[in-house]
Coordinates of C-alpha atoms and ligand atoms in Angstrom, one line a residue:
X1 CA 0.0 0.0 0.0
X2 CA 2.8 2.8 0.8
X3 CA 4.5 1.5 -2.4
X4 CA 1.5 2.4 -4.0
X5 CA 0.4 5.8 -2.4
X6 CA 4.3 6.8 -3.1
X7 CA 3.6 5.9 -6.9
X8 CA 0.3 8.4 -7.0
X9 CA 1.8 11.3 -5.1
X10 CA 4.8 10.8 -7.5
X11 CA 2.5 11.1 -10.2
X12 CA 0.3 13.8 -8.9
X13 CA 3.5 15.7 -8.5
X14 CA 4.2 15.6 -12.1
X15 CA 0.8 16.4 -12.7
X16 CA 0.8 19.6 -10.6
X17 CA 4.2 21.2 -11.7
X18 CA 2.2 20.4 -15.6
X19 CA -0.4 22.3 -14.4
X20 CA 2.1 24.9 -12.4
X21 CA 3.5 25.7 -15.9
X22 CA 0.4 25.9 -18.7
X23 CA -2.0 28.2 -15.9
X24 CA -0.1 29.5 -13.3
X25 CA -0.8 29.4 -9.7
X26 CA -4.5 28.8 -9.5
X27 CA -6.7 29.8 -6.6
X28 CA -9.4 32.7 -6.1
X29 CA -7.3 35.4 -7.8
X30 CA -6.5 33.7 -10.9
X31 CA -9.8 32.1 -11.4
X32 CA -12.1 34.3 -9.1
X33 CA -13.2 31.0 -7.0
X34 CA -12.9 30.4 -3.6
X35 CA -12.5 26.4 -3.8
X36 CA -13.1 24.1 -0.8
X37 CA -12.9 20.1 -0.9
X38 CA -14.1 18.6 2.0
X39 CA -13.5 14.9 3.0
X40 CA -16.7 13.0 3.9
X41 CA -20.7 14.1 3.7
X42 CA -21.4 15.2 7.3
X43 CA -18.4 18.0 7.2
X44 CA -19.1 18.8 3.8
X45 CA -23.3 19.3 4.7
X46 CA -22.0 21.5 7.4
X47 CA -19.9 23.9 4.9
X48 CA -22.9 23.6 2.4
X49 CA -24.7 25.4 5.2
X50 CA -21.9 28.1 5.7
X51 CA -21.4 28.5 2.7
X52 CA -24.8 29.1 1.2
X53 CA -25.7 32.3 -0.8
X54 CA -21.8 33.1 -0.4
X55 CA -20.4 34.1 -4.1
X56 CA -17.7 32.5 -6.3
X57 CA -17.5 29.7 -3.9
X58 CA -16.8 26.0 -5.3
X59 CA -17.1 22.9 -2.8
X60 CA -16.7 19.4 -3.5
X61 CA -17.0 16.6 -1.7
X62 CA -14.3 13.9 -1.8
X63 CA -15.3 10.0 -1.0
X64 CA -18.4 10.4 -2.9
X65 CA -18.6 7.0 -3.8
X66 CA -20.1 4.8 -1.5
X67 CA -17.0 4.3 -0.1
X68 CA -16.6 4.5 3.7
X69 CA -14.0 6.7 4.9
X70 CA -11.9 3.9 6.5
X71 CA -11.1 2.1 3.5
X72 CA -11.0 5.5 1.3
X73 CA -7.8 5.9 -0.7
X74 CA -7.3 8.9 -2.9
X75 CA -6.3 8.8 -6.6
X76 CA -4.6 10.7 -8.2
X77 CA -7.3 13.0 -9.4
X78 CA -8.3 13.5 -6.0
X79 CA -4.9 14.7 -4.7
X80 CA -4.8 17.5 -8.0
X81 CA -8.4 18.4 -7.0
X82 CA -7.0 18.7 -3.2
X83 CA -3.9 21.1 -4.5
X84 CA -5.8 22.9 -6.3
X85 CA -8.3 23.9 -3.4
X86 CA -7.8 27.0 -1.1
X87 CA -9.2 24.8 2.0
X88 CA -9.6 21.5 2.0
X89 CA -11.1 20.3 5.5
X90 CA -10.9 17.2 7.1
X91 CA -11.0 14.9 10.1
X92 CA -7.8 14.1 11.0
X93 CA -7.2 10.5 12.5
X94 CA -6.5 7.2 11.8
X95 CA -8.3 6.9 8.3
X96 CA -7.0 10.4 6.9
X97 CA -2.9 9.2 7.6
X98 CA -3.0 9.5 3.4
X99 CA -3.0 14.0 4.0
X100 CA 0.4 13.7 6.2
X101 CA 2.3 12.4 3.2
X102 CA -0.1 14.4 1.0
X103 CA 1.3 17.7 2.8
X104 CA 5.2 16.5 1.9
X105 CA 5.1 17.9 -1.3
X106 CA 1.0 17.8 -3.0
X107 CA -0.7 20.2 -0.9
X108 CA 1.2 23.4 -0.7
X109 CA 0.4 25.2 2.6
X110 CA 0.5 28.4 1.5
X111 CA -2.2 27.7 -1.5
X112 CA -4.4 25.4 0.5
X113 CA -5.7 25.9 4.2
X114 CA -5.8 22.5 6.0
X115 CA -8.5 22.2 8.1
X116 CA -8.2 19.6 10.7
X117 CA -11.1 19.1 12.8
X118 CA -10.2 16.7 15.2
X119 CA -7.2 19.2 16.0
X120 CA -10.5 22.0 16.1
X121 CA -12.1 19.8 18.8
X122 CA -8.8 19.8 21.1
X123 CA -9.4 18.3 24.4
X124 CA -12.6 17.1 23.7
X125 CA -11.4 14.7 21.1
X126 CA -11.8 11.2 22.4
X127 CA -10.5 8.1 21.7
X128 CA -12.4 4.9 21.2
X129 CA -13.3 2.9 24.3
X130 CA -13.1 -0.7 24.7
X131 CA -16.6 -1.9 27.1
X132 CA -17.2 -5.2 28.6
X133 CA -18.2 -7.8 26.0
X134 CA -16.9 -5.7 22.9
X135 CA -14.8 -8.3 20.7
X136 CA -11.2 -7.4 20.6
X137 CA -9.1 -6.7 17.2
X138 CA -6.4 -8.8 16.3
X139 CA -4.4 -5.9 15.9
X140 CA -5.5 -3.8 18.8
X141 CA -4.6 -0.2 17.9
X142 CA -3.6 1.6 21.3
X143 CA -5.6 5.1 22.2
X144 CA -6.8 5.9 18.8
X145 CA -8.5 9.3 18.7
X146 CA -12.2 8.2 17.8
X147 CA -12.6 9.6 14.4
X148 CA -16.2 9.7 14.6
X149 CA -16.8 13.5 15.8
X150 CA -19.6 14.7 13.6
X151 CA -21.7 12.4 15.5
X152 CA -22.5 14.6 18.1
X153 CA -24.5 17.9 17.7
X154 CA -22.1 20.0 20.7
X155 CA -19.5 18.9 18.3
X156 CA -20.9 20.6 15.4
X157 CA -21.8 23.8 16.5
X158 CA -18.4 24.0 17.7
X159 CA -16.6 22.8 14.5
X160 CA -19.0 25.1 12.5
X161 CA -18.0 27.6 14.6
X162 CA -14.8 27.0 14.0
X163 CA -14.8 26.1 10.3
X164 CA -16.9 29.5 9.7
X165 CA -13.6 32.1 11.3
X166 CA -11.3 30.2 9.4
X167 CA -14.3 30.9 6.0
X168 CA -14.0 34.3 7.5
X169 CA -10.3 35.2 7.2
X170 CA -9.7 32.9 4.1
X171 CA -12.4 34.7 2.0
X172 CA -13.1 37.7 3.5
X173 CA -15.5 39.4 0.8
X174 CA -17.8 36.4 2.1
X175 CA -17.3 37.2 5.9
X176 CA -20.6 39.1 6.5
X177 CA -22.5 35.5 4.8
X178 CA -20.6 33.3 6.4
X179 CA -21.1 34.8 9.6
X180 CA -25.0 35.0 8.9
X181 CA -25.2 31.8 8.2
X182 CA -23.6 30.2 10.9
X183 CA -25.7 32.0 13.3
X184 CA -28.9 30.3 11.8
X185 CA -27.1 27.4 11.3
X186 CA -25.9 26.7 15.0
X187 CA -29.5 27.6 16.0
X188 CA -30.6 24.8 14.1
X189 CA -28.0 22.4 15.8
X190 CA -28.7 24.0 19.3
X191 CA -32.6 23.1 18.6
X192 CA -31.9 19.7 17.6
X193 CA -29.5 19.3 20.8
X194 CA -32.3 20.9 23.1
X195 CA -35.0 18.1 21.4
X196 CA -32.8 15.1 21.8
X197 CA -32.2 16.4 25.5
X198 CA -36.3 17.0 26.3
X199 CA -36.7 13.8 24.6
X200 CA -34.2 11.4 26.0
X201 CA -34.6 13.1 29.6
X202 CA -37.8 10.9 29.6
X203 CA -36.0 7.6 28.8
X204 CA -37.4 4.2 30.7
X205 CA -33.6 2.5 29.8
X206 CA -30.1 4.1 29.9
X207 CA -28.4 1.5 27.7
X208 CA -28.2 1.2 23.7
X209 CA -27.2 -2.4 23.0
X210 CA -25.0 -2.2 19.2
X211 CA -25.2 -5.9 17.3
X212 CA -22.7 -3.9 15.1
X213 CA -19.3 -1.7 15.4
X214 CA -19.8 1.5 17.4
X215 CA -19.5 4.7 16.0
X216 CA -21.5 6.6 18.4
X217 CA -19.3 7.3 21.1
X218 CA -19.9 10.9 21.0
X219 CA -23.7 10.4 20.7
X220 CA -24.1 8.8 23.9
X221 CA -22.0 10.6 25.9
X222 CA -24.0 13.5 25.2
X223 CA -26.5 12.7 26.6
X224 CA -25.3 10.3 29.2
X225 CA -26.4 6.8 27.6
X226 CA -24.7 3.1 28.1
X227 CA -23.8 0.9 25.5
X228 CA -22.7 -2.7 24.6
X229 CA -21.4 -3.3 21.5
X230 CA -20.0 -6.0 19.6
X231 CA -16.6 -4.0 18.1
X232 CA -15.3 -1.5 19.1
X233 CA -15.1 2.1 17.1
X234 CA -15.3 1.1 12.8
X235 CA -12.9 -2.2 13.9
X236 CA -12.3 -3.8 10.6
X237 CA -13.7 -6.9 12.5
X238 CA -17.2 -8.2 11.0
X239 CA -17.5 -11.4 11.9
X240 CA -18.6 -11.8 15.5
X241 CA -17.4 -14.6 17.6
X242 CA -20.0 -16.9 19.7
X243 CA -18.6 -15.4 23.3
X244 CA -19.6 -11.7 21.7
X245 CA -23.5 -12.9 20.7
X246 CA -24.0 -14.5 23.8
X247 CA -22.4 -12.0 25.4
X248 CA -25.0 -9.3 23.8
X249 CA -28.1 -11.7 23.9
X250 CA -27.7 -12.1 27.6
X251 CA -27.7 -8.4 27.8
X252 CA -30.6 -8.1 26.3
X253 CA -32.4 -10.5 27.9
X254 CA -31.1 -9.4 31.4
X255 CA -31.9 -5.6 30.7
X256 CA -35.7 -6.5 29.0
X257 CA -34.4 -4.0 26.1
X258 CA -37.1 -3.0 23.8
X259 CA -34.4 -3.0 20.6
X260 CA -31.1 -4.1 19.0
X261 CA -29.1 -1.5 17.1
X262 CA -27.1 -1.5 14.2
X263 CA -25.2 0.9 11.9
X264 CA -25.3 1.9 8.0
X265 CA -24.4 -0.6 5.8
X266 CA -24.9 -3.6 8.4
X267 CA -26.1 -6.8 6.6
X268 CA -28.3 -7.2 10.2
X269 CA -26.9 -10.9 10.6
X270 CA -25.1 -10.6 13.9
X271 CA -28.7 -8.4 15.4
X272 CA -30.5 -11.2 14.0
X273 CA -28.4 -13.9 15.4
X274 CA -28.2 -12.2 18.7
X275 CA -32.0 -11.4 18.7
X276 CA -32.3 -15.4 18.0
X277 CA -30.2 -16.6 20.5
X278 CA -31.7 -14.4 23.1
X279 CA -35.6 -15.7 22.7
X280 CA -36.5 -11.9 23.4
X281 CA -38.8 -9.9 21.3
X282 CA -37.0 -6.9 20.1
X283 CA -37.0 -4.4 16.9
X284 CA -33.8 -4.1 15.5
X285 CA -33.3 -0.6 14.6
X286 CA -30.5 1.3 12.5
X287 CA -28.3 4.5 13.9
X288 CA -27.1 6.2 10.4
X289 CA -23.5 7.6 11.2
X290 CA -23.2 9.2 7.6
X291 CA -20.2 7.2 6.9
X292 CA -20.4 6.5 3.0
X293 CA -23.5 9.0 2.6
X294 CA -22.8 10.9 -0.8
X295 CA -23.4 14.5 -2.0
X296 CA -26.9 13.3 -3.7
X297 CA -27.9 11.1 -0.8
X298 CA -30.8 13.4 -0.5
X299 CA -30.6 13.8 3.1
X300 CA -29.1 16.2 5.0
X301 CA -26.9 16.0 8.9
X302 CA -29.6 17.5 9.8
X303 CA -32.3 15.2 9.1
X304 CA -30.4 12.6 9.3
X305 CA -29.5 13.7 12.9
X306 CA -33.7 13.8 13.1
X307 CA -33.7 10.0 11.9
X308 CA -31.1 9.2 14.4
X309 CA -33.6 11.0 17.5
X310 CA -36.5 8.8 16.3
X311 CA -34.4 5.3 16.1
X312 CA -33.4 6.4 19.7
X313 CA -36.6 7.0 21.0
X314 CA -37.8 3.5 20.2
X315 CA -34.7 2.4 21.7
X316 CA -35.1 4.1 24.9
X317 CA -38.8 5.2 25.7
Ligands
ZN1 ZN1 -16.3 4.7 11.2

């Protein structure tokens, strides 16, 4: 694999000093745009937001494929598109190792601001948690930062927040926009926040049981909720071993819960053969973490956020 991404950025370096020579520098005063990719769907909703009704602006989305960000590897296309942005924003952990060699030589600090979030989020980062019963990688990664940070709405006000100064400096004939719409858009995250918070304040049980990997971390510590899950963070695990059903059926047979959850893109076996094995009547329900959502998915954070409220209300009231 590094032999490979060594071969692309090699290429992609060719490609840019091509490029270098027949146009010049590019950016917003050569070509009058102000050009931001942004990694995955839930970051790039968010500057969709920020960014609306501002002029000249050009925002792409990167793993727009189906792909999920933890098996995303860029091509060489993607890494001209990146260089040839004035921001390109992204999370930052585990899955994104491909922008550190990117930034040795592609993406050229001083033509492209890189935005990463998880550095945004500072202390509040967190890393992913192992719980009783969760099934344990063969390759256990030690303390990795939990990459999953758009799944909490504190989160994204205060990336948005974040995301809009840096809008603000970077393109400043936008500022007054950006600012205006950050303010509405926060106000739609606080209101969300405040309506999973009214809601969940009347739950009858405290603890999500995940027949799936657990992306959620940041969900349910926002609003104080236990969880059992089979793997840990997106573990590249899928296969669950007979200790980890019976492990989770006993859970759920013990706690009388009223549902089984698993994430985007789950086949459902392991909820079904924990469901099975536990002779309990529950409803398996799905949690959307926006992983491989793409720019026409039709949803929005927002509403998938909504989706999310509803799944967790049959979970928990
Ligand atoms: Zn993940």
């Amino acid at each position: 694999m590094k032999k490979l991404i060594a071969l692309v950025l090699a290429l992609v370096l060719c490609l840019s000093v091509l490029a270098g020579c027949a146009a010049g520098n590019a950016g917003k005063t050569e070509t009058g745009k102000f050009k931001i990719t942004v990694s995955i769907y839930p970051l790039y909703d968010w500057v969709k937001n920020l960014t609306h009704d501002a002029e000249n602006v050009e925002l792409s989305l990167l793993v727009d494929n189906g792909t999920d960000m933890h098996s995303y590897q860029p091509t060489a296309d993607d890494m001209v598109g990146i260089a040839d942005s004035d921001m390109f924003v992204y999370v930052g952990g585990e899955s994104d190792k491909w922008v550190d060699d990117a930034m040795n030589g592609i993406i050229q600090p001083d033509k492209t601001e890189v935005v990463n979030l998880l550095d945004a989020l500072g202390d509040r980062a967190k890393t992913e948690e192992a719980v009783e019963g969760m099934q344990k990688e063969a390759e256990e990664e030690e303390e990795a930062a939990d990459e999953h940070i758009w799944l909490s709405l504190k989160n994204a006000e205060t990336l948005c927040e974040s995301l809009s100064e840096k809008l603000q400096k970077a393109d400043a004939a936008n500022a007054e926009t950006y600012k205006k719409n950050t303010e509405s858009y926060t106000e739609e995250l606080k209101k969300l926040d405040a309506s999973y918070m009214e809601a969940l304040s009347a739950k009858k049980y405290d603890t999500l049981l995940f027949a799936d990997r657990f992306p959620f971390r940041y969900l349910v510590d926002d609003y104080g909720l236990k969880y059992y899950a089979a793997f840990a963070g997106c573990s590249a695990e899928s296969e669950a071993s007979f200790e980890t059903v019976a492990f989770l059926s006993d859970k759920l047979r013990e706690l009388s819960l009223p549902a089984i959850i698993t994430i985007d893109g789950s086949d459902k076996k392991i909820a079904e053969t924990v469901l099975k094995t536990s002779g309990c009547k529950a409803e398996i329900l799905t949690l959307d973490s926006m992983q491989s959502a793409t720019a026409d998915c039709g949803e929005t954070y927002l509403s998938v956020m909504e989706s999310n409220l509803e799944a967790l209300k049959k979970a928990l009231l």
